[in-house]
Coordinates of C-alpha atoms and ligand atoms in Angstrom, one line a residue:
X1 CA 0.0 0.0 0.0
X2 CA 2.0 3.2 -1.1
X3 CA 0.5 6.9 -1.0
X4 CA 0.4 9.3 -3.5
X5 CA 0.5 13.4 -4.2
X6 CA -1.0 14.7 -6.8
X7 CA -3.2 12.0 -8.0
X8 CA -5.6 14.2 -9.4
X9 CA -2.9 15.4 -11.6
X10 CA -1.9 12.5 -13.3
X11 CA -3.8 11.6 -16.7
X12 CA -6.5 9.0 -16.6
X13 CA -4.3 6.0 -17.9
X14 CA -1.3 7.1 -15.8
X15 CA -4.6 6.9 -12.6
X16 CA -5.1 3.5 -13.8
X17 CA -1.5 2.3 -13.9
X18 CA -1.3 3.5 -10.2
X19 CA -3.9 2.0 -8.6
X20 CA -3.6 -1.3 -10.6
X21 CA -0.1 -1.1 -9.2
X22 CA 0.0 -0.5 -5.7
X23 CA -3.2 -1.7 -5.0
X24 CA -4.8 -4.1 -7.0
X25 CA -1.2 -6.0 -8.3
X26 CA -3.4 -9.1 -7.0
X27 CA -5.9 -8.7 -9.2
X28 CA -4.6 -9.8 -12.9
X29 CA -8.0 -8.4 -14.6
X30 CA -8.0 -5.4 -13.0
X31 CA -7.3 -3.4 -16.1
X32 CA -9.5 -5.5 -18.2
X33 CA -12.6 -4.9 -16.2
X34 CA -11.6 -0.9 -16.0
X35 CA -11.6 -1.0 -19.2
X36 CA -14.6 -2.8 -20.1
X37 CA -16.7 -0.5 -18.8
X38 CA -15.3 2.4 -20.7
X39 CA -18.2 3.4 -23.4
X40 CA -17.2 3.7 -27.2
X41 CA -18.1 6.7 -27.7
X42 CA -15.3 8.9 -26.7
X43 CA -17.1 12.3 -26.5
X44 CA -19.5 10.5 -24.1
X45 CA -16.9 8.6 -22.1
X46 CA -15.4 12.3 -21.5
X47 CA -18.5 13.7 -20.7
X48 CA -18.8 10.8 -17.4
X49 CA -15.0 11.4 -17.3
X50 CA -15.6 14.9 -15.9
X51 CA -18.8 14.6 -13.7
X52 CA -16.2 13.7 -10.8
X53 CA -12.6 13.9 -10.2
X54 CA -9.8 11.2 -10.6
X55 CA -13.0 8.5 -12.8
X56 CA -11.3 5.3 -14.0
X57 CA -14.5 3.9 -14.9
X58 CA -18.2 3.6 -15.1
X59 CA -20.0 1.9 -12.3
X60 CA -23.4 0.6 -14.0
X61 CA -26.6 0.2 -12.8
X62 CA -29.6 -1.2 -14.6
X63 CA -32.2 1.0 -15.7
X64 CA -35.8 -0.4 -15.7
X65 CA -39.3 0.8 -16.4
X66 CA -42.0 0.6 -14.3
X67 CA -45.4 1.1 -16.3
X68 CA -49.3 1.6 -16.2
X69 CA -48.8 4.4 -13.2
X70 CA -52.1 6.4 -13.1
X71 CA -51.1 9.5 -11.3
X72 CA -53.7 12.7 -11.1
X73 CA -55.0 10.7 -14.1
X74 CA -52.3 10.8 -16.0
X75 CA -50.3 7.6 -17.4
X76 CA -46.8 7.5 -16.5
X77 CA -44.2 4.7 -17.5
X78 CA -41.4 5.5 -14.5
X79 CA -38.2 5.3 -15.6
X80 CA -35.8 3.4 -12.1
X81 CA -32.2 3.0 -12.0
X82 CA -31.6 -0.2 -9.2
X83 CA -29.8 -2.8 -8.8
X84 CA -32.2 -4.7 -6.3
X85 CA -34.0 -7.8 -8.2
X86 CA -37.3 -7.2 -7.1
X87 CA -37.8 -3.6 -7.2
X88 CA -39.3 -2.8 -10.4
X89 CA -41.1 -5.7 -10.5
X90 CA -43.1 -4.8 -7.2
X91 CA -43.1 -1.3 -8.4
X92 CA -44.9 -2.7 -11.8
X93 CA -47.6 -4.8 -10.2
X94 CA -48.7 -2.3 -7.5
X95 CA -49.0 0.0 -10.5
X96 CA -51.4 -1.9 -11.8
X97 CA -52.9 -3.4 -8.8
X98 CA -54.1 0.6 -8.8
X99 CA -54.8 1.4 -11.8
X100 CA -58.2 0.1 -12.7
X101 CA -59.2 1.7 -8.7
X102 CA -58.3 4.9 -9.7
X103 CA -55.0 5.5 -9.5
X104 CA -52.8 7.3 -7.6
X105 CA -53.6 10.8 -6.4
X106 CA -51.2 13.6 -5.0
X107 CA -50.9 17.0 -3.6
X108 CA -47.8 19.1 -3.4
X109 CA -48.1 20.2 0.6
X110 CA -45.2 23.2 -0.1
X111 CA -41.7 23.7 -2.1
X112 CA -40.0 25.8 0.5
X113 CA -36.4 25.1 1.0
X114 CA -34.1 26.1 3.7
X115 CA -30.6 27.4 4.3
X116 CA -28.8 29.2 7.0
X117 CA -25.8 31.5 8.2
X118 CA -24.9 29.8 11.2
X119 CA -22.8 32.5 13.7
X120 CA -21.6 33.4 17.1
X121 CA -22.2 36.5 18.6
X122 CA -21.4 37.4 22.3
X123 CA -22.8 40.6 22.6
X124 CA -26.6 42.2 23.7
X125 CA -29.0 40.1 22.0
X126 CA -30.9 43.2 21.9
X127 CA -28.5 45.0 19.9
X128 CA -28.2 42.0 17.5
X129 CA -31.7 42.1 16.9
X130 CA -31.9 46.0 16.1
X131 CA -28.8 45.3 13.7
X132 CA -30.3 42.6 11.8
X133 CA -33.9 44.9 11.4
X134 CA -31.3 47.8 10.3
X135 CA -29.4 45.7 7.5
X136 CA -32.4 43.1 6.6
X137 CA -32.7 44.5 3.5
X138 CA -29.1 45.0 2.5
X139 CA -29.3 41.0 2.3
X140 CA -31.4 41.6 -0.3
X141 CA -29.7 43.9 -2.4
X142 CA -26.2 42.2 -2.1
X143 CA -28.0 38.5 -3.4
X144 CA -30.2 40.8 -6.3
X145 CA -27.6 39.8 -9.3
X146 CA -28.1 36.2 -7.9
X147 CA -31.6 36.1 -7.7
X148 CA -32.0 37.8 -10.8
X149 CA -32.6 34.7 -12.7
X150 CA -34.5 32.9 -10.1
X151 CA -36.9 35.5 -9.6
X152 CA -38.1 35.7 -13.4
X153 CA -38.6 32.2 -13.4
X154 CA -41.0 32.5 -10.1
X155 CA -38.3 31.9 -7.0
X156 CA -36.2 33.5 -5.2
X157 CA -35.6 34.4 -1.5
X158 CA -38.8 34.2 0.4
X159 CA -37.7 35.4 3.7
X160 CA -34.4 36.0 6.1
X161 CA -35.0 35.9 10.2
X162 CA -32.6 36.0 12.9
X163 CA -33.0 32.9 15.3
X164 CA -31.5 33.5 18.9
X165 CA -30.2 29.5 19.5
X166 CA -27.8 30.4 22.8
X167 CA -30.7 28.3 25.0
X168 CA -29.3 24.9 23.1
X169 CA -25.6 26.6 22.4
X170 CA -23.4 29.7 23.7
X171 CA -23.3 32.4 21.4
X172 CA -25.3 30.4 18.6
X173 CA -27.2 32.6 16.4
X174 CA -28.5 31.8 12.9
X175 CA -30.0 33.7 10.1
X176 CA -32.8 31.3 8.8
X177 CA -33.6 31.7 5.3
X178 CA -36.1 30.1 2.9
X179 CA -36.0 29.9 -0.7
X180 CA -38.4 28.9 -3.5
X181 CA -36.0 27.6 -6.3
X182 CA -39.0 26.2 -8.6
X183 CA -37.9 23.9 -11.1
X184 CA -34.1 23.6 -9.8
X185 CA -33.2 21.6 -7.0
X186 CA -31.4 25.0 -6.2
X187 CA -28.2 24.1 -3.8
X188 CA -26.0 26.4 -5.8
X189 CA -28.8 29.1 -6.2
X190 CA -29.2 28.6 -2.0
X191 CA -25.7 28.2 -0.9
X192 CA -24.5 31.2 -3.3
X193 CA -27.4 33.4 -1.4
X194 CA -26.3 32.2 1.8
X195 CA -22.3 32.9 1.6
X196 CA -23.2 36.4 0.2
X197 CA -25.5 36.9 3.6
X198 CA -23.2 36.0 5.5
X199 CA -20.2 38.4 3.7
X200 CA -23.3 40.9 4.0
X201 CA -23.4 40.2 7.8
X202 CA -20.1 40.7 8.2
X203 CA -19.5 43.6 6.5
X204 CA -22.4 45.5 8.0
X205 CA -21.6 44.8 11.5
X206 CA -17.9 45.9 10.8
X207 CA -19.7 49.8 10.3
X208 CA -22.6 49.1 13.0
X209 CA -22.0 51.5 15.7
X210 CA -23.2 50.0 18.9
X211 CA -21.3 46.6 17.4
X212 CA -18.1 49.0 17.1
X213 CA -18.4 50.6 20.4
X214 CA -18.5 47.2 22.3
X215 CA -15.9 46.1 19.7
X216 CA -17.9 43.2 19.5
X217 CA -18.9 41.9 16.1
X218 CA -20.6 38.7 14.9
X219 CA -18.1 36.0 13.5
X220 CA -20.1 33.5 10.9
X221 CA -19.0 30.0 11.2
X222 CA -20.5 28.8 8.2
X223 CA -23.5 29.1 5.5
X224 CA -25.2 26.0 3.7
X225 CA -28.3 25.3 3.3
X226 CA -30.2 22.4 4.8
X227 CA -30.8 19.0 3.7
X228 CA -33.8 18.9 6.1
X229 CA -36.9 20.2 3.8
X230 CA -40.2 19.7 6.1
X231 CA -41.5 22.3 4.1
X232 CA -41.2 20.7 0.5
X233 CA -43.4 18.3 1.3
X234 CA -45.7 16.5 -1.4
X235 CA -48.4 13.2 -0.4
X236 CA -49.6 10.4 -2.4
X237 CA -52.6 8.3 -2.2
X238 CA -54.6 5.3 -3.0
X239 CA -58.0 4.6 -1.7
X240 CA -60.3 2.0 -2.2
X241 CA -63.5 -0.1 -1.1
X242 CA -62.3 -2.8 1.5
X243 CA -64.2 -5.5 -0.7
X244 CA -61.9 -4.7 -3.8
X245 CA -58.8 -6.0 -2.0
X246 CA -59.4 -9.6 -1.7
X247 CA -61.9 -12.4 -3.7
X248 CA -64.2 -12.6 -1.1
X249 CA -65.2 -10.1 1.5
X250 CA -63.8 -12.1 4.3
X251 CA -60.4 -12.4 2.4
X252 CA -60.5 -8.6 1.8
X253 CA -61.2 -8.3 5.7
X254 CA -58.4 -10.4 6.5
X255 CA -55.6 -8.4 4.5
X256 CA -56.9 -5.5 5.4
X257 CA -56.2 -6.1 9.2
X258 CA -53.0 -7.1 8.7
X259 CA -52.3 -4.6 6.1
X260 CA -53.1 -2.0 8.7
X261 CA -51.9 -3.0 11.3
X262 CA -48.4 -3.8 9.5
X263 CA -48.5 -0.3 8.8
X264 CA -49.2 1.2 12.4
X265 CA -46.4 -1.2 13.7
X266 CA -44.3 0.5 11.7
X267 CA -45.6 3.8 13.0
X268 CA -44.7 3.0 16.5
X269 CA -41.9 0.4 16.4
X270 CA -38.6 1.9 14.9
X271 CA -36.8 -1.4 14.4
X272 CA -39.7 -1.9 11.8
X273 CA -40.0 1.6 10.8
X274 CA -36.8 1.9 9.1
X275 CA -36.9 -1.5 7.2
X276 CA -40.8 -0.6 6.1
X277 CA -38.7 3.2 5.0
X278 CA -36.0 1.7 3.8
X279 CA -38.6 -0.5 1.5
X280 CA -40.0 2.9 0.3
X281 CA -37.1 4.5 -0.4
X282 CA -36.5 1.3 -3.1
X283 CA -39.0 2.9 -4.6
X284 CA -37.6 6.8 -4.1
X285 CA -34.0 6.3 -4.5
X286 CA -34.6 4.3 -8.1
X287 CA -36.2 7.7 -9.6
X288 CA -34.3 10.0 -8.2
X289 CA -31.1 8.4 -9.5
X290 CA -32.8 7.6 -12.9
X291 CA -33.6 11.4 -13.2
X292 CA -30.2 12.8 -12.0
X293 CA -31.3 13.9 -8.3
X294 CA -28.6 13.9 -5.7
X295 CA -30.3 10.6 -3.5
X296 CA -28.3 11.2 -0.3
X297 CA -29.7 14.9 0.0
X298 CA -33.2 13.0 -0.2
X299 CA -32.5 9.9 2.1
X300 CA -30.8 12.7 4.6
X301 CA -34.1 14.7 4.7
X302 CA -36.5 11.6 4.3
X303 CA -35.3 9.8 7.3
X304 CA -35.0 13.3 9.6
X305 CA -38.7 14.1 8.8
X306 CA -39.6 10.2 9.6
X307 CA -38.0 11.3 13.4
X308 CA -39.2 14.9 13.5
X309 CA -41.7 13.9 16.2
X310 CA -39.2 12.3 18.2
X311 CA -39.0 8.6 17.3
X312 CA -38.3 7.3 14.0
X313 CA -41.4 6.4 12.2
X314 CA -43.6 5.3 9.4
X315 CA -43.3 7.5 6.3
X316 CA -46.7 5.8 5.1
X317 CA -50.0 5.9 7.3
X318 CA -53.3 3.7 6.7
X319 CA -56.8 4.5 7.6
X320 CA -60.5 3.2 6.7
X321 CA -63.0 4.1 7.5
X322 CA -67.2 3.6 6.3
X323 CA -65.7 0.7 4.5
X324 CA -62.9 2.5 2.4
X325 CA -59.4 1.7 3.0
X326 CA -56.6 4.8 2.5
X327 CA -53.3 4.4 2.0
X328 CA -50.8 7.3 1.6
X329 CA -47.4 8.9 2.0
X330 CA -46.2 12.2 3.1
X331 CA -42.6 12.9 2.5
X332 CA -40.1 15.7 1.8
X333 CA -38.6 15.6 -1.5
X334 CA -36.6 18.6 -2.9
X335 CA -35.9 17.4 -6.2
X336 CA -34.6 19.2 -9.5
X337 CA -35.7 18.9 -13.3
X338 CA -34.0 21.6 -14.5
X339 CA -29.4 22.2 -13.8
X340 CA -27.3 20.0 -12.3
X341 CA -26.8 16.4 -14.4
X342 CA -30.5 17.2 -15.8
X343 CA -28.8 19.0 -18.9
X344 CA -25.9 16.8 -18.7
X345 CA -26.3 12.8 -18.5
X346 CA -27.7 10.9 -21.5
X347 CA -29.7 8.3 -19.4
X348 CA -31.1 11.6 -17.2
X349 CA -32.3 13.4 -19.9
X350 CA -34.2 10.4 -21.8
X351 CA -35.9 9.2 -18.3
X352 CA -37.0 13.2 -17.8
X353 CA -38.0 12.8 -21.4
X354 CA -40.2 9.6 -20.3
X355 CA -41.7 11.2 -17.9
X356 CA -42.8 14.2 -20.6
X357 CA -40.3 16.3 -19.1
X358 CA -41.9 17.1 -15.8
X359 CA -42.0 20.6 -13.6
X360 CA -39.8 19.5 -10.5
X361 CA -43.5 19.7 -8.6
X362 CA -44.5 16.8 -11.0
X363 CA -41.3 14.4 -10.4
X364 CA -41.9 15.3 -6.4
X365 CA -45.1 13.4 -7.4
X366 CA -43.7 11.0 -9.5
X367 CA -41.0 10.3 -7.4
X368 CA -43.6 10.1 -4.0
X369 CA -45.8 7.4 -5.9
X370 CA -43.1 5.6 -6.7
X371 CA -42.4 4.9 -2.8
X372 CA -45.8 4.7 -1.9
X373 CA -46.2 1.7 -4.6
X374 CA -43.3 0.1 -3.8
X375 CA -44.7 0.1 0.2
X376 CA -48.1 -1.4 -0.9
X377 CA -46.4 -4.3 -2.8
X378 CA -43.7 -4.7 0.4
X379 CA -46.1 -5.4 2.8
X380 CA -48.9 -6.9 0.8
X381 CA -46.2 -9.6 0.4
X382 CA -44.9 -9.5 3.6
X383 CA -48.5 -10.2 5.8
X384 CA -49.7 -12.5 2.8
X385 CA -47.4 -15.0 0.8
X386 CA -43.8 -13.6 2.9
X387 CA -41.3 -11.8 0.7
X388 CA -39.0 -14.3 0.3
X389 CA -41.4 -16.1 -2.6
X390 CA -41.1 -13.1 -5.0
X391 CA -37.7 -11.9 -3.8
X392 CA -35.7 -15.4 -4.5
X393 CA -37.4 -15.6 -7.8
X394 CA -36.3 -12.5 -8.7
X395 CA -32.8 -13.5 -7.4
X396 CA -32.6 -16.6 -9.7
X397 CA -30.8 -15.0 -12.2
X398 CA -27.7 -13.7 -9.9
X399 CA -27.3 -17.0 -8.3
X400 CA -27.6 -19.0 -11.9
X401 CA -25.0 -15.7 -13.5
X402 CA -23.1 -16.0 -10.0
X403 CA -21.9 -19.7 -10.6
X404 CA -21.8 -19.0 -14.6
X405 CA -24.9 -20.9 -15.7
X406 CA -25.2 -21.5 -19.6
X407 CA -27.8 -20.4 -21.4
X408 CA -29.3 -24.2 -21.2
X409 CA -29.0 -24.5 -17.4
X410 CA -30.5 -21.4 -17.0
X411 CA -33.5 -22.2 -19.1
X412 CA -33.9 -25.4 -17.5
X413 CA -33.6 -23.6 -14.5
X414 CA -36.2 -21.0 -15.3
X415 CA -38.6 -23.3 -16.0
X416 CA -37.8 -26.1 -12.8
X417 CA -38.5 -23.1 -10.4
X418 CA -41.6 -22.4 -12.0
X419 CA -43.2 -25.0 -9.6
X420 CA -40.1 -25.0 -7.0
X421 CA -39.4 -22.8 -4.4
X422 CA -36.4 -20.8 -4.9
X423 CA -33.3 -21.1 -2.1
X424 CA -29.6 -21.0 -2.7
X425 CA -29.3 -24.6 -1.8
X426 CA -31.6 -25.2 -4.4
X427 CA -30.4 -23.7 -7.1
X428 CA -26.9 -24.9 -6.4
X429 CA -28.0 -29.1 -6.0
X430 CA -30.2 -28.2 -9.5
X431 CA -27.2 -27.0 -11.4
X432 CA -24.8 -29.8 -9.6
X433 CA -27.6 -32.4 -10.8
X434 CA -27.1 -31.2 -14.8
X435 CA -23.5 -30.7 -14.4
X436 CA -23.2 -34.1 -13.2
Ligands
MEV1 C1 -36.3 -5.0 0.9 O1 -35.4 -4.3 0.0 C2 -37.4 -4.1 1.3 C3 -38.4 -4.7 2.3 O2 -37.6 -5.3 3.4 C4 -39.2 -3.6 2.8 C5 -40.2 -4.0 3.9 O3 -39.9 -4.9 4.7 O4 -41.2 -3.3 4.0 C6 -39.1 -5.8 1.7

């Protein structure tokens, strides 16, 4: 193991010949597989080239479709880029589990995003707040060439207050800022905003008389924005008659009972929660990759909302009532359509295209259906046949590609497990048996 400066400076082959060298020297196909995942196209390879620093290769992921999504009664084919088995195929037959019940129906609950300018002050809090009244609007005019754009497209700073944190932290002041950044997912527009208020702040106090005669100024410690968007919040639906959801009324009973009551274990049991979220976010993560959205800014913000009250908890919540049965999701999504890879990646722009090139409101509600579909198929499995069924069938082909089935075997396979359950074991004696 050796180390390096100035990797980053070194050309892409002379990368390669590094790595392969002090690190991988045990790995004889190291280059080969590198390089096997280099595309043809040069122009395009250069284009993946550049989206990060020191890239040696691709890393793929599949690319599915999931279809007949009715959404505000619109059809939607939703493009997901996963590498789990059984993903898109639950996504696909809750899809059409709903559609001839009406679909799914949303509502876009806000689009507010959030940033701050987190600083210390030790002086009068008084005095800050008088300041902060004085040069409110100075924010304003420093960010204008900024906001410029936004604004004509719709956004732009909504509003700036000063929050007085010293309770939880000595000295701990914020400004609080909200943006509206439309159809952008808008971290450059926020944090650009941000580290202006904050040279704003600075600068200001540095002429503020009562700050000068104390000879006590505000210091800012940093300025991002937050991941955390309670406020861009969008909710899903499907609804029902009880009887629709089983072939007789009793059977419909039955899985609804355990249905719902799946779903409020999840609400108060966190162990469970976060398996039943992380089953939802199959769903959520799949589109936001496949349409270019930074997923760890979403699971970040996803899985603070599930514990805003305290406990970790359901993202999905169940109700029925007079015989209808409600299913839905509430969840923060701050999602982009237009900037970052949107313009950029092949495979983004054709899944936007898919999708008929959707407001950033619409993919919150694509993107929220996707999640809420993927929950109704996770535990309609789960309290009926067990997941295991559906998930190892789906798995057949890594464990047949995994010990380098032929195309025979694997046909033969395909069609033994039709009537067999799937395990490892079982797969492994099956191919032993026609090797042998
Ligand atoms: C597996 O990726 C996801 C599930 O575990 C979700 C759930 O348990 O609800 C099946």
């Amino acid at each position: 193991m050796s180390k390096i400066s100035g990797f980053s400076k070194l050309t892409k082959l002379q990368k390669i010949d590094w790595i392969t060298e002090h690190y991988l020297s045990h790995y004889p196909k190291a280059k080969t597989i590198i390089k096997q995942y280099w595309n043809i196209d040069e122009a395009l390879q250069k284009l993946h080239d550049e989206f990060t620093e020191n890239t040696i290769s691709n890393y793929y992921l599949p690319l599915g479709v999931a279809p007949n999504f009715e959404i505000d009664g619109k059809l939607y084919a939703i493009p997901m880029a996963i590498e789990e088995s059984s993903v898109i195929a639950a996504a696909s037959k809750a899809s059409k589990f709903w559609l001839d019940k009406g679909g799914f129906k949303t509502e876009i609950l806000g689009t507010t995003k959030v940033g701050h300018v987190h600083f210390s002050f030790s002086g009068k809090p008084e005095a800050l707040k008088d300041f902060f009244e004085q040069v409110k609007p100075q924010f304003y005019k420093d960010t204008a060439s900024i906001t410029k754009n936004m604004e004509k497209r719709g956004g732009g700073i909504k509003d700036i207050a000063l929050i007085d944190k010293t309770e939880s932290l000595d000295n701990y002041f914020q400004l609080y800022c909200t943006f509206e950044t439309v159809d952008a997912m808008g971290a450059n527009f926020i944090n650009s905003c941000l580290e202006q208020f904050g040279q704003t702040l600075e600068a200001e106090a540095k002429i503020y008389d009562s700050f000068t005669s104390e000879g006590n100024y505000p210091e800012v410690i940093m300025c991002i924005l937050s991941n955390y968007v309670p406020e861009c919040l969008v909710k899903a639906e499907v609804s029902c008659p009880v009887s629709q959801l089983g072939k007789t009324q009793e059977e419909a009973e039955k899985f609804v009972r355990k249905f719902s009551q799946a779903i409020k274990i999840a609400e108060i049991e966190p162990y469970r929660a976060v398996t039943h979220n992380k089953g939802i976010m199959n769903g959520i993560d799949a589109v936001v990759l496949a349409t270019g959205n930074d997923f760890r800014a979403v699971e970040a913000g996803v899985h603070a909302f599930a514990a805003r009250k305290g406990q970790y908890s359901s993202l999905t919540h169940v109700n029925v009532e007079d015989g209808l049965f409600r299913f839905w999701i509430e969840v923060p999504l701050a999602l982009g359509t237009i900037g970052g890879l949107t313009s950029l990646h092949p495979l983004v722009k054709l899944s936007l295209a898919m999708l008929n090139d959707p407001s950033s409101k619409d993919l919150m509600r694509i993107t929220a259906v996707a999640g809420l579909a993927q929950n109704f198929a996770a535990v309609n499995s789960l309290v009926t046949t067990g997941i295991q069924k559906g998930h190892m069938k789906m798995h057949l082909m890594n464990i047949l590609n995994q010990f380098e089935a032929s195309e025979k075997e694997r046909t033969e396979a395909v069609d033994y497990f039709k009537t067999n359950t799937v395990t490892h074991s079982a797969v492994i004696n099956l191919l032993e048996k026609m090797r042998s």
